[in-house]
Coordinates of C-alpha atoms and ligand atoms in Angstrom, one line a residue:
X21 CA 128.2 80.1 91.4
X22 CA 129.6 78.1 88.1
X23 CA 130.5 79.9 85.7
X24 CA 128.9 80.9 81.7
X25 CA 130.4 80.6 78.7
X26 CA 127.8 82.2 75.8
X27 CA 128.6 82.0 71.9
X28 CA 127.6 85.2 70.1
X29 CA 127.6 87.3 66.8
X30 CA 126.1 90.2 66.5
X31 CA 123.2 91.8 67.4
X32 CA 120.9 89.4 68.2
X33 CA 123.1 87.5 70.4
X34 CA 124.8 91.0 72.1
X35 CA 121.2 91.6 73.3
X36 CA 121.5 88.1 75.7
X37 CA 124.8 88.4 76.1
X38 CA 123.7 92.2 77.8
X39 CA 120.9 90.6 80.0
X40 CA 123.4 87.6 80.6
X41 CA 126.0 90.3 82.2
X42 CA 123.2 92.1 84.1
X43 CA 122.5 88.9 85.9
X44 CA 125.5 87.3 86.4
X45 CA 128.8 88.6 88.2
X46 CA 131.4 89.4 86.1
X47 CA 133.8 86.8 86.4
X48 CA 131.1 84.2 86.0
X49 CA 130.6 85.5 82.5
X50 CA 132.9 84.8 79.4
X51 CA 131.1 85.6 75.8
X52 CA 132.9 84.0 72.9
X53 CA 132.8 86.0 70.1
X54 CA 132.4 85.4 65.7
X55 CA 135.3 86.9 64.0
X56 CA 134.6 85.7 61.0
X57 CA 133.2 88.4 59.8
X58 CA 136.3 90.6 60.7
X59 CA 137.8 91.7 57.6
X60 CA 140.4 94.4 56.4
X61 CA 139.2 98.0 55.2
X62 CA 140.8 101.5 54.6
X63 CA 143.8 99.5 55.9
X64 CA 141.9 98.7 59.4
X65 CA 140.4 95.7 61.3
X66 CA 137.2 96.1 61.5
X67 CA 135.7 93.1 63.9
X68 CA 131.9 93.9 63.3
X69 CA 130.4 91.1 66.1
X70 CA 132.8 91.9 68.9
X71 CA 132.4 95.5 68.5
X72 CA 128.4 95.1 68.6
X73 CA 128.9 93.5 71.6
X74 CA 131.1 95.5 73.1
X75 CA 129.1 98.4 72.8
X76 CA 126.2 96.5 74.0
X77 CA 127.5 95.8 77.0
X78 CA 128.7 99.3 77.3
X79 CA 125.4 101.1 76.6
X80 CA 127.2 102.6 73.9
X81 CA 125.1 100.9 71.0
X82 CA 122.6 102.5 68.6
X83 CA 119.6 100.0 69.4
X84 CA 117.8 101.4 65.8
X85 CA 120.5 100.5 63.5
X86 CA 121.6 97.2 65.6
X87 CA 125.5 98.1 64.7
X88 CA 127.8 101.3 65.5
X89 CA 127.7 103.6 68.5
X90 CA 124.1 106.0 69.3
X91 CA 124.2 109.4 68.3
X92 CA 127.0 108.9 66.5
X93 CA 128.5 111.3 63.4
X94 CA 129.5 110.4 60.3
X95 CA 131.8 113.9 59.4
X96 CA 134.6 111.0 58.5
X97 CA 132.7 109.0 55.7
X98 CA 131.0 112.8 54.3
X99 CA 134.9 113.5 54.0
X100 CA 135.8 110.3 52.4
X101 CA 132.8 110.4 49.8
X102 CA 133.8 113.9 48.9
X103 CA 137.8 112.4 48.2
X104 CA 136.0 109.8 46.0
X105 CA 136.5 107.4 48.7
X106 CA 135.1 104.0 49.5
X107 CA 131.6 104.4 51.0
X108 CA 129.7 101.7 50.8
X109 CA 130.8 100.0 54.8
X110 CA 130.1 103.5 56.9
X111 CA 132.3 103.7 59.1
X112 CA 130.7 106.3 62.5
X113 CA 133.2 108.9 63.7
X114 CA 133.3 107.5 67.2
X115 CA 133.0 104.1 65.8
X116 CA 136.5 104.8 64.0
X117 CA 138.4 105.4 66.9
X118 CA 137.7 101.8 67.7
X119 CA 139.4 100.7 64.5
X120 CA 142.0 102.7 64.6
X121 CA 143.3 101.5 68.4
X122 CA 142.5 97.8 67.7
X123 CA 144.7 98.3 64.3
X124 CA 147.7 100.6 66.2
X125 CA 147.3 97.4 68.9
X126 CA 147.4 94.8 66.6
X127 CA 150.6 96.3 64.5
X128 CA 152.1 96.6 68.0
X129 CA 152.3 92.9 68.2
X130 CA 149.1 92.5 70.5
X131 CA 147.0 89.4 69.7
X132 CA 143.1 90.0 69.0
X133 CA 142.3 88.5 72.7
X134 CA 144.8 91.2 74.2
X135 CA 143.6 94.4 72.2
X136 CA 139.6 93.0 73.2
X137 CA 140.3 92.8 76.5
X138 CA 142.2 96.1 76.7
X139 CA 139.1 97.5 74.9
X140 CA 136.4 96.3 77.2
X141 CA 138.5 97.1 79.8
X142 CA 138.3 101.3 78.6
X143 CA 134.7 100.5 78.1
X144 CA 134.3 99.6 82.1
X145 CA 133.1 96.1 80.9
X146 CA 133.2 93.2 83.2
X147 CA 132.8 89.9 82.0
X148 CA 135.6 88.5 79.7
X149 CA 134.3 89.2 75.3
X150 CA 136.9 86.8 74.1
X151 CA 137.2 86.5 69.8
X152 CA 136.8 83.1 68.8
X153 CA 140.0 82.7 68.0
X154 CA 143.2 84.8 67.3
X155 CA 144.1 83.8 64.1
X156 CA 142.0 84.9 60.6
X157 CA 139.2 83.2 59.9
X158 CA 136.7 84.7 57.2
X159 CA 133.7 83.4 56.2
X160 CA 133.0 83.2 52.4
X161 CA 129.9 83.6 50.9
X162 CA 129.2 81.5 47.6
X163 CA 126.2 82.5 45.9
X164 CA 124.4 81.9 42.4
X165 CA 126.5 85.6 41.3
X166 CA 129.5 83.8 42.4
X167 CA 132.0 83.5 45.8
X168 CA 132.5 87.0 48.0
X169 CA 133.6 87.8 51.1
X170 CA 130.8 88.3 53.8
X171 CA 130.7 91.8 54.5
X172 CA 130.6 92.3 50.5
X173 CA 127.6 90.0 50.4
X174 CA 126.0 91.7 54.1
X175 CA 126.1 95.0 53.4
X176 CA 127.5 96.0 49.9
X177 CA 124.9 93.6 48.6
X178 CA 122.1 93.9 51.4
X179 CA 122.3 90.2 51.6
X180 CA 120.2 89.9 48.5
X181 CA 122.6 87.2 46.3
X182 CA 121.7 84.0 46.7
X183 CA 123.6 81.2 49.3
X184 CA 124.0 78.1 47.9
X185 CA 127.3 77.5 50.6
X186 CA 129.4 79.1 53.0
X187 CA 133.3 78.5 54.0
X188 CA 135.2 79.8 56.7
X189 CA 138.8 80.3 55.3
X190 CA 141.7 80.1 57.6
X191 CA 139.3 77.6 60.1
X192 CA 141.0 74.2 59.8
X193 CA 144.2 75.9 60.5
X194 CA 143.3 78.2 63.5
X195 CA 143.4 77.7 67.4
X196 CA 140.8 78.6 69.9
X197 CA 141.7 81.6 71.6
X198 CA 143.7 81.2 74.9
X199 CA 140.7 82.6 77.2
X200 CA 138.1 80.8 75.4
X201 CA 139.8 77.8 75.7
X202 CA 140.3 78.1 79.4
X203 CA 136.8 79.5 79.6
X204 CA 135.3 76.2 78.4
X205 CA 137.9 73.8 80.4
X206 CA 136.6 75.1 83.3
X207 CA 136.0 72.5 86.6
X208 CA 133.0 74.8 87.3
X209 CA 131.3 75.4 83.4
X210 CA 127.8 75.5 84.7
X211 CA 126.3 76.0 81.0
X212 CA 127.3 77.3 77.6
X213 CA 124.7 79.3 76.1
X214 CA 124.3 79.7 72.3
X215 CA 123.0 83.1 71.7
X216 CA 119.9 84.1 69.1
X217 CA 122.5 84.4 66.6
X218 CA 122.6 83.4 62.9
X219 CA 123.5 79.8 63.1
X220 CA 125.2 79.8 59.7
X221 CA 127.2 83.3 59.6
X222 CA 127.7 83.9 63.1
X223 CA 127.8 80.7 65.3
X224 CA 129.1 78.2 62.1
X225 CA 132.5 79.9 62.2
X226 CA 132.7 80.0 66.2
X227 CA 131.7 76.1 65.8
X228 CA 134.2 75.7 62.8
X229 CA 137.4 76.4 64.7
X230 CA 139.5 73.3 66.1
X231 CA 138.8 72.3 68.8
X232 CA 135.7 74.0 70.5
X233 CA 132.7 71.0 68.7
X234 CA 135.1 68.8 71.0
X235 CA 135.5 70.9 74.0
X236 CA 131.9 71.2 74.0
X237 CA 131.0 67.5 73.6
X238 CA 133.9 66.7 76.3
X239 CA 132.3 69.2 79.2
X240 CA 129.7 67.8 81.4
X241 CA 127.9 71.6 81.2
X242 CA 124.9 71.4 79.4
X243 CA 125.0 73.2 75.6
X244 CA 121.9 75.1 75.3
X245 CA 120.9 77.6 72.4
X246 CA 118.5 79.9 71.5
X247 CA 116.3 80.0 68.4
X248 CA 116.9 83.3 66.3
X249 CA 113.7 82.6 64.8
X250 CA 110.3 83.1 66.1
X251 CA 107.0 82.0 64.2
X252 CA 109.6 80.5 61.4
X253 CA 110.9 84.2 60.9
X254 CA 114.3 86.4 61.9
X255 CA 114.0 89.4 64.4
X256 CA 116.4 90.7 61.9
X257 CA 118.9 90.0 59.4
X258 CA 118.4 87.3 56.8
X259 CA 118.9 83.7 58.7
X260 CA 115.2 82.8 57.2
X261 CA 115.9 83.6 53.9
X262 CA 119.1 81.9 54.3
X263 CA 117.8 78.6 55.1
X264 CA 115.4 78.8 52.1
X265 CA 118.4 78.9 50.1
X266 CA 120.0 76.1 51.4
X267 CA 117.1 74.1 51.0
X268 CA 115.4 74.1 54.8
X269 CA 112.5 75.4 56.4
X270 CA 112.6 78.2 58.4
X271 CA 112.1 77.1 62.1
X272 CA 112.7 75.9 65.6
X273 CA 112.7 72.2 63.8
X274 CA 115.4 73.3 61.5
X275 CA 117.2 75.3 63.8
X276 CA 117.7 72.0 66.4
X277 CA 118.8 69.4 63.7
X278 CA 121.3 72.3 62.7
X279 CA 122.8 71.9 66.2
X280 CA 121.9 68.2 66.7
X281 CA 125.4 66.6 68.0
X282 CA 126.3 70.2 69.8
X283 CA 123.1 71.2 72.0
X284 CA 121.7 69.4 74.6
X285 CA 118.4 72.0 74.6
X286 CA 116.6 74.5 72.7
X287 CA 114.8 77.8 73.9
X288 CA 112.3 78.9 71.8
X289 CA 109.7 81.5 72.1
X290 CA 105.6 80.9 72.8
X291 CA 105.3 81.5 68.8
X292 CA 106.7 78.0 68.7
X293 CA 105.6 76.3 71.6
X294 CA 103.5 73.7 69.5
X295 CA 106.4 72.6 67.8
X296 CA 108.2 71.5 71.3
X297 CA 107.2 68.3 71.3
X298 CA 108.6 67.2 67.8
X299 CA 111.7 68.4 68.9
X300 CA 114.8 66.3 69.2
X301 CA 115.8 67.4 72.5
X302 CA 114.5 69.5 75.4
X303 CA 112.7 72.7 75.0
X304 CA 112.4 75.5 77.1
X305 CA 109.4 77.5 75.8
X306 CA 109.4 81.1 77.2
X307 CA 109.5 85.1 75.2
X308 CA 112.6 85.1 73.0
X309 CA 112.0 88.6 71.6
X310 CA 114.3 91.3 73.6
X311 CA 112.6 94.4 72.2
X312 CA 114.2 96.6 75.5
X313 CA 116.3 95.7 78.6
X314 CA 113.9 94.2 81.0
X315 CA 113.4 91.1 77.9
X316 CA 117.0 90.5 77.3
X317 CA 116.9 90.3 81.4
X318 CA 114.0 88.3 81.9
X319 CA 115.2 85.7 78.8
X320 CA 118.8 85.7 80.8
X321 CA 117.3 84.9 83.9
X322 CA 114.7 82.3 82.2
X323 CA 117.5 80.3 80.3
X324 CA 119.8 80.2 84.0
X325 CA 117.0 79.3 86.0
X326 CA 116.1 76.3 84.0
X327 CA 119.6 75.0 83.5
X328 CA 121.6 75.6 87.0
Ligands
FO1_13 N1 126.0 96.9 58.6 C1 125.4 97.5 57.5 O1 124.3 97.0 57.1 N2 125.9 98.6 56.9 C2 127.0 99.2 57.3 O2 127.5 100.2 56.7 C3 127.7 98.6 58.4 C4 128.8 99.2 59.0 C5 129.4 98.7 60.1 C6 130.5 99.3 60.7 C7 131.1 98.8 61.8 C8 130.5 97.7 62.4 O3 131.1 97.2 63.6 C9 129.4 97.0 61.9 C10 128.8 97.5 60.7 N3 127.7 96.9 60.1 C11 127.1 97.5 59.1 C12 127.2 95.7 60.7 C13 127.9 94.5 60.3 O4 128.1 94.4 58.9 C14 127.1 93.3 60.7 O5 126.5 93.5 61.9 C15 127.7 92.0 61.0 O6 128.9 91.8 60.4 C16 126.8 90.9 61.0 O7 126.7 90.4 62.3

């Protein structure tokens, strides 16, 4: 068996990188993870993506809300609001814990790699969720209102300002994490799977760090990622909207000349199986949307069988 190596954010991308980890044994598997929406708050690091997919591979995540752990309860933020606390990120009472070990690991000296491991590890997860990279990099939102930091502009604002760039700060002086490194050096890399995640906010900053564009162009694996979008529009979150604002049309089109010079194929769903042909490279055409388990399965499986 060669072995994966999937880029992820959040949600969308947790969902293959569950029915990735349901096919695949777990050494075969190594999900690279955004941090660049990680950010300080209440004097924690909060790393939003690898949490989502953490609890995703866990079972632990609330599949509604698409963040945070299920039946979760919020007693913490209830007690904060009524201290005149900051509110507006809500931060679950289970969900906290998390926080507050990666933090107390972190201070201890621990790298981000070593307290994610350690974490999936507690969580009884197999295959290797590896940050992007150990060192801070935060994407930076400018917009017509002016510059903020992402979570400011995801959640505080709903995503409503709008884009006209986004930066990843720290990036040009940050190194690929140890494990993801290694992951993508490899003798036996079989394939590197972009997830259905935002390719601006969530795979940009992955793409952004040093040395990873390179390793990717260097492997003989093929690069293959899946379109968030389906029928021009986002399962969730505000990737079609985005591109709007930065001047593109929402699409499988737009989404392959975004990657053009990093993938080597595209999957996109039956929605957009008459745009295959226009394409600039090969096209897998098959169901994209992972409304329960079996999809995220059956897409995992799909995506493995056509490029192994
Ligand atoms: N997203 C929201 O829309 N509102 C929130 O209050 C919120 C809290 C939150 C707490 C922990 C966590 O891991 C994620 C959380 N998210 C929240 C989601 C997060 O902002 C986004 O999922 C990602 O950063 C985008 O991928």
């Amino acid at each position: 068996m060669s072995h994966i190596v999937a880029l992820c954010g959040g949600v969308g991308g947790a969902k293959l990188a569950f029915g990735l980890a349901q096919v695949l044994p777990p050494q075969d598997l190594t999900v690279i993870v955004n941090t660049g929406d990680d950010f300080e708050h209440l004097g924690l690091h909060i790393s939003p993506d690898i949490d989502t997919v953490l609890y995703t591979l866990a079972g632990l995540a609330d599949r509604t809300r698409g963040w945070g752990v299920a039946d979760e309860s919020w007693n913490f933020m209830a007690a904060l609001g009524r201290l005149g606390g900051e509110t507006w990120f809500n931060l679950g009472d289970c969900d906290l814990a998390t926080h507050v070990e990666r933090t107390r690991r972190l201070h201890s000296g621990e790298t981000l790699s070593q307290v994610t491991a350690a974490l999936a590890r507690a969580l009884g997860i197999g295959p290797a969720i590896v940050p992007m990279s150990d060192d801070a990099v935060r994407t930076v939102v400018s917009t017509t209102t002016g510059e903020m930091p992402f979570q400011r502009y995801f959640v505080a604002e709903q995503c409503k300002p709008v884009v006209t760039a986004l930066q990843f700060a720290g990036a040009d002086a940050a190194h690929l994490a140890p494990t993801a490194a290694a992951a993508l050096a490899r003798s036996d890399l079989g394939a590197v799977i972009i997830c259905p995640s935002n390719p601006w906010l969530s795979i940009d900053p992955i793409l952004a760090v040093p040395g990873i564009a390179a390793a990717l162009a260097a492997g003989s694996a093929p690069v293959i990622a899946v379109s968030p979008l389906v029928g021009g529009r986002a399962i969730k979150g505000p990737t079609a909207k985005l591109m709007t604002e930065l001047g593109l049309i929402p699409g499988v089109a737009a989404i392959a000349r975004h990657y053009a010079g990093v993938i080597d194929r595209l999957v996109i769903d039956g929605a957009d199986a008459a745009d295959a042909a226009a394409l600039p490279c090969p096209a897998l055409v098959t169901p994209t949307v992972m409304a329960g388990d079996a999809e995220r399965i059956a897409l995992a499986r799909a995506i493995l069988k056509w490029v192994l």
